[in-house]
Coordinates of N, CA and C in Angstrom, one line a residue:
M208 N 20.4 7.6 9.0 CA 19.9 6.3 9.3 C 18.4 6.5 9.7
I209 N 17.8 5.5 9.4 CA 16.2 5.6 9.5 C 15.8 5.0 11.0
D210 N 14.9 5.7 11.6 CA 14.6 5.3 13.0 C 13.5 4.2 12.9
R211 N 13.2 3.7 14.0 CA 12.2 2.5 14.1 C 10.8 3.0 13.7
F212 N 10.5 4.1 14.0 CA 9.2 4.6 13.7 C 8.8 4.8 12.2
A213 N 9.9 5.4 11.7 CA 9.8 5.5 10.1 C 9.7 4.3 9.5
A214 N 10.6 3.4 10.1 CA 10.7 1.9 9.4 C 9.3 1.2 9.6
A215 N 8.7 1.5 10.7 CA 7.4 0.9 11.0 C 6.3 1.4 10.0
M216 N 6.5 2.7 9.6 CA 5.6 3.3 8.7 C 5.7 2.8 7.2
F217 N 7.1 2.7 6.9 CA 7.5 2.0 5.7 C 6.7 0.5 5.4
C218 N 6.9 -0.3 6.5 CA 6.4 -1.6 6.5 C 5.0 -1.4 6.4
S219 N 4.2 -0.5 7.1 CA 2.9 -0.4 7.1 C 2.4 -0.1 5.7
V220 N 3.1 0.7 5.1 CA 2.8 1.1 3.6 C 2.9 -0.1 2.6
L221 N 4.1 -0.8 3.0 CA 4.3 -2.1 2.1 C 3.1 -3.1 2.3
I222 N 2.9 -3.3 3.6 CA 1.8 -4.3 3.8 C 0.4 -3.9 3.3
A223 N 0.1 -2.6 3.5 CA -1.2 -2.1 2.9 C -1.2 -2.2 1.3
S224 N -0.1 -2.0 0.7 CA 0.0 -2.3 -0.8 C -0.1 -3.8 -1.1
I225 N 0.4 -4.7 -0.3 CA 0.3 -6.1 -0.6 C -1.2 -6.5 -0.2
S226 N -1.8 -5.8 0.7 CA -3.3 -6.1 1.0 C -4.2 -5.7 -0.3
Q227 N -3.7 -4.5 -0.9 CA -4.7 -4.2 -2.1 C -4.5 -5.1 -3.2
V228 N -3.3 -5.7 -3.4 CA -3.1 -6.5 -4.3 C -3.9 -7.9 -4.2
L229 N -4.0 -8.3 -2.9 CA -4.8 -9.5 -2.6 C -6.2 -9.2 -2.8
L230 N -6.7 -8.1 -2.4 CA -8.2 -7.8 -2.6 C -8.5 -7.7 -4.0
K231 N -7.6 -7.2 -4.8 CA -7.7 -7.2 -6.3 C -7.7 -8.5 -6.9
M232 N -7.0 -9.4 -6.3 CA -6.9 -10.8 -6.8 C -8.2 -11.5 -6.6
S233 N -8.9 -11.2 -5.5 CA -10.0 -11.8 -5.3 C -11.1 -11.5 -6.2
T234 N -11.0 -10.1 -6.7 CA -12.1 -9.7 -7.7 C -11.8 -10.5 -9.0
T235 N -10.7 -10.9 -9.4 CA -10.6 -11.5 -10.6 C -10.9 -13.1 -10.6
K236 N -11.4 -13.6 -9.5 CA -11.7 -14.9 -9.2 C -13.3 -15.1 -9.4
T237 N -13.8 -16.1 -9.7 CA -15.2 -16.4 -9.7 C -15.5 -17.1 -8.4
H238 N -16.5 -16.8 -7.8 CA -16.9 -17.4 -6.5 C -18.3 -18.1 -6.6
R239 N -18.5 -19.0 -5.9 CA -19.6 -19.9 -5.9 C -21.0 -19.2 -5.4
S240 N -20.9 -18.3 -4.5 CA -21.9 -17.6 -3.7 C -21.5 -16.2 -3.6
V241 N -22.4 -15.3 -3.1 CA -22.2 -14.0 -2.8 C -21.4 -13.9 -1.5
L242 N -21.7 -14.9 -0.6 CA -20.8 -14.9 0.6 C -19.4 -15.3 0.4
G243 N -19.2 -16.2 -0.7 CA -17.9 -16.5 -1.1 C -17.0 -15.4 -1.6
E244 N -17.8 -14.4 -2.2 CA -17.0 -13.2 -2.7 C -16.4 -12.4 -1.5
Y245 N -17.0 -12.5 -0.3 CA -16.5 -11.7 0.8 C -15.7 -12.6 1.9
L246 N -15.9 -13.9 1.8 CA -15.2 -14.7 2.8 C -14.3 -15.8 2.1
N247 N -13.3 -15.4 1.3 CA -12.4 -16.3 0.8 C -10.9 -15.9 1.2
K248 N -10.0 -16.6 0.8 CA -8.8 -16.5 1.5 C -8.0 -15.1 1.1
Y249 N -8.4 -14.6 -0.2 CA -7.7 -13.3 -0.6 C -8.4 -12.1 0.3
V250 N -9.7 -12.2 0.4 CA -10.3 -11.1 1.0 C -10.0 -11.1 2.6
L251 N -9.9 -12.2 3.2 CA -9.6 -12.4 4.7 C -8.3 -12.0 5.0
C252 N -7.3 -12.5 4.1 CA -6.0 -12.1 4.1 C -5.7 -10.6 4.0
G253 N -6.3 -10.2 2.9 CA -6.2 -8.7 2.6 C -6.7 -7.8 3.7
Y254 N -7.8 -8.0 4.3 CA -8.3 -7.4 5.5 C -7.4 -7.5 6.7
G255 N -7.0 -8.7 6.9 CA -6.2 -9.0 8.0 C -4.9 -8.1 7.9
L256 N -4.3 -8.0 6.7 CA -3.1 -7.2 6.5 C -3.4 -5.8 6.6
L257 N -4.6 -5.3 6.3 CA -5.0 -3.9 6.6 C -5.0 -3.6 8.1
V258 N -5.5 -4.6 8.8 CA -5.5 -4.3 10.3 C -4.0 -4.3 10.8
L259 N -3.2 -5.1 10.4 CA -1.8 -5.1 10.7 C -1.2 -3.7 10.3
S260 N -1.5 -3.3 9.2 CA -1.0 -2.0 8.7 C -1.4 -0.9 9.6
M261 N -2.7 -0.9 9.9 CA -3.2 0.2 10.8 C -2.5 0.1 12.2
L262 N -2.3 -1.0 12.8 CA -1.5 -1.0 14.1 C -0.1 -0.6 13.8
L263 N 0.6 -0.9 12.8 CA 1.9 -0.3 12.5 C 2.0 1.1 12.3
T264 N 0.9 1.6 11.7 CA 0.8 3.1 11.5 C 0.5 3.8 12.8
I265 N -0.2 3.1 13.6 CA -0.6 3.8 14.9 C 0.7 3.9 15.8
Y266 N 1.5 2.8 15.7 CA 2.8 2.7 16.4 C 3.7 3.6 15.8
A267 N 3.8 3.8 14.5 CA 4.8 4.7 13.9 C 4.5 6.1 14.2
Y268 N 3.3 6.5 14.4 CA 2.8 8.0 14.7 C 3.1 8.2 16.2
S269 N 3.3 7.2 16.9 CA 3.6 7.4 18.4 C 4.8 8.0 18.7
G270 N 5.8 7.8 17.6 CA 7.2 8.4 17.9 C 7.7 9.1 16.7
M271 N 6.9 9.5 15.9 CA 7.3 10.1 14.6 C 6.6 11.5 14.4
P272 N 7.1 12.5 13.9 CA 6.4 13.8 13.7 C 5.2 13.5 12.6
Y273 N 4.0 14.0 12.9 CA 2.9 13.8 12.1 C 3.1 14.2 10.8
K274 N 3.9 15.2 10.5 CA 4.1 15.8 9.1 C 4.8 14.8 8.1
N275 N 5.5 13.8 8.8 CA 6.2 12.9 7.8 C 5.5 11.6 7.5
G276 N 4.3 11.4 8.1 CA 3.3 10.3 7.9 C 2.8 10.3 6.4
P277 N 2.3 11.4 6.0 CA 1.6 11.4 4.7 C 2.6 11.2 3.6
V278 N 3.9 11.8 3.8 CA 4.8 11.7 2.8 C 5.3 10.3 2.7
I279 N 5.5 9.4 3.7 CA 5.8 8.1 3.6 C 4.6 7.3 3.0
E280 N 3.3 7.6 3.4 CA 2.4 6.9 2.9 C 2.1 7.1 1.4
S281 N 2.4 8.2 1.0 CA 2.3 8.5 -0.5 C 3.1 7.5 -1.2
L282 N 4.1 6.8 -0.8 CA 4.9 5.7 -1.5 C 4.0 4.6 -1.7
G283 N 2.8 4.5 -1.1 CA 2.0 3.3 -1.4 C 1.5 3.3 -2.8
N284 N 1.3 4.6 -3.3 CA 0.8 4.5 -4.7 C 1.8 4.2 -5.7
V285 N 3.1 4.4 -5.4 CA 4.2 3.8 -6.2 C 4.3 2.3 -6.2
L286 N 4.2 1.8 -4.8 CA 4.2 0.4 -4.7 C 3.1 -0.4 -5.5
V287 N 1.9 0.2 -5.3 CA 0.6 -0.4 -5.9 C 0.7 -0.5 -7.4
L288 N 1.5 0.6 -8.0 CA 1.7 0.6 -9.4 C 2.7 -0.5 -10.0
V289 N 3.8 -0.6 -9.0 CA 4.8 -1.6 -9.4 C 4.1 -3.2 -9.2
F290 N 3.4 -3.3 -8.1 CA 2.8 -4.5 -7.8 C 1.7 -4.9 -9.0
G291 N 1.0 -3.9 -9.5 CA 0.1 -4.1 -10.5 C 0.8 -4.6 -11.7
Y292 N 2.0 -4.0 -11.9 CA 2.7 -4.4 -13.3 C 3.2 -5.8 -13.1
I293 N 3.9 -6.1 -11.9 CA 4.4 -7.4 -11.7 C 3.5 -8.6 -11.6
V294 N 2.4 -8.3 -10.8 CA 1.4 -9.4 -10.6 C 0.3 -9.5 -11.6
F295 N -0.1 -8.6 -11.9 CA -1.2 -8.5 -13.0 C -0.9 -8.2 -14.4
G296 N 0.4 -7.8 -14.6 CA 0.7 -7.4 -15.9 C 0.1 -6.2 -16.5
E297 N -0.3 -5.2 -15.6 CA -1.0 -3.9 -16.0 C 0.0 -3.2 -16.8
R298 N -0.5 -2.4 -17.6 CA 0.4 -1.6 -18.5 C 0.6 -0.2 -17.6
I299 N 1.8 0.4 -17.9 CA 2.2 1.5 -17.0 C 2.3 2.6 -18.2
S300 N 1.3 3.5 -18.1 CA 1.1 4.5 -19.2 C 2.0 5.7 -18.8
I301 N 2.2 6.5 -19.8 CA 3.0 7.8 -19.6 C 2.3 8.6 -18.4
R302 N 1.0 8.6 -18.6 CA 0.2 9.4 -17.4 C 0.4 8.9 -16.2
K303 N 0.5 7.5 -16.0 CA 0.8 6.9 -14.7 C 2.3 7.4 -14.2
L304 N 3.2 7.2 -15.0 CA 4.6 7.4 -14.8 C 4.8 9.0 -14.4
A305 N 4.0 9.9 -15.0 CA 4.0 11.3 -14.7 C 3.4 11.5 -13.3
G306 N 2.3 10.7 -12.9 CA 1.8 10.9 -11.6 C 2.8 10.4 -10.6
I307 N 3.4 9.3 -10.8 CA 4.3 8.8 -9.8 C 5.5 9.8 -9.8
G308 N 5.9 10.4 -10.9 CA 6.9 11.2 -10.9 C 6.7 12.4 -10.0
C309 N 5.5 12.9 -10.1 CA 4.9 14.2 -9.3 C 5.1 13.6 -7.8
I310 N 4.8 12.4 -7.4 CA 4.7 11.9 -6.0 C 6.2 12.1 -5.5
I311 N 7.0 11.4 -6.4 CA 8.4 11.3 -5.9 C 9.1 12.7 -5.7
L312 N 8.8 13.5 -6.9 CA 9.3 15.0 -6.8 C 8.7 15.7 -5.5
G313 N 7.6 15.4 -5.1 CA 7.0 16.0 -3.9 C 7.7 15.5 -2.7
I314 N 8.0 14.3 -2.6 CA 8.7 13.8 -1.4 C 10.1 14.4 -1.4
F315 N 10.8 14.6 -2.5 CA 12.2 15.2 -2.5 C 12.1 16.6 -2.0
I316 N 11.1 17.2 -2.6 CA 10.9 18.8 -2.2 C 10.7 18.9 -0.8
F317 N 9.7 18.0 -0.3 CA 9.4 18.0 1.2 C 10.7 17.9 2.1
H318 N 11.6 17.0 1.7 CA 12.7 16.9 2.5 C 13.9 17.8 2.2
L319 N 13.7 18.7 1.4 CA 14.7 19.8 1.3 C 14.9 20.7 2.4

């Protein structure tokens, strides 16, 4: 069973990945001004989610061994790849799959 601190870390990683998607969505839009590039709904929501992610990470580290944090956070790379495929239709190459496979293999080896 997963404890609440690990669950908070998983939520933090998920929120940070969603934030990255929102920030990338902002770059695909044209803006009327330079200020509009930095003060639009995608950027503001993205950075707001990053702050929430940071707070969840702080909470998670308050009750979880520090060695587990980076292992859970590495799942963010997997989530960003999946979200990129779903939201932007990005191509998943063999090289990307190999990288994700290495990350997942590393997680399993860590937990042996």
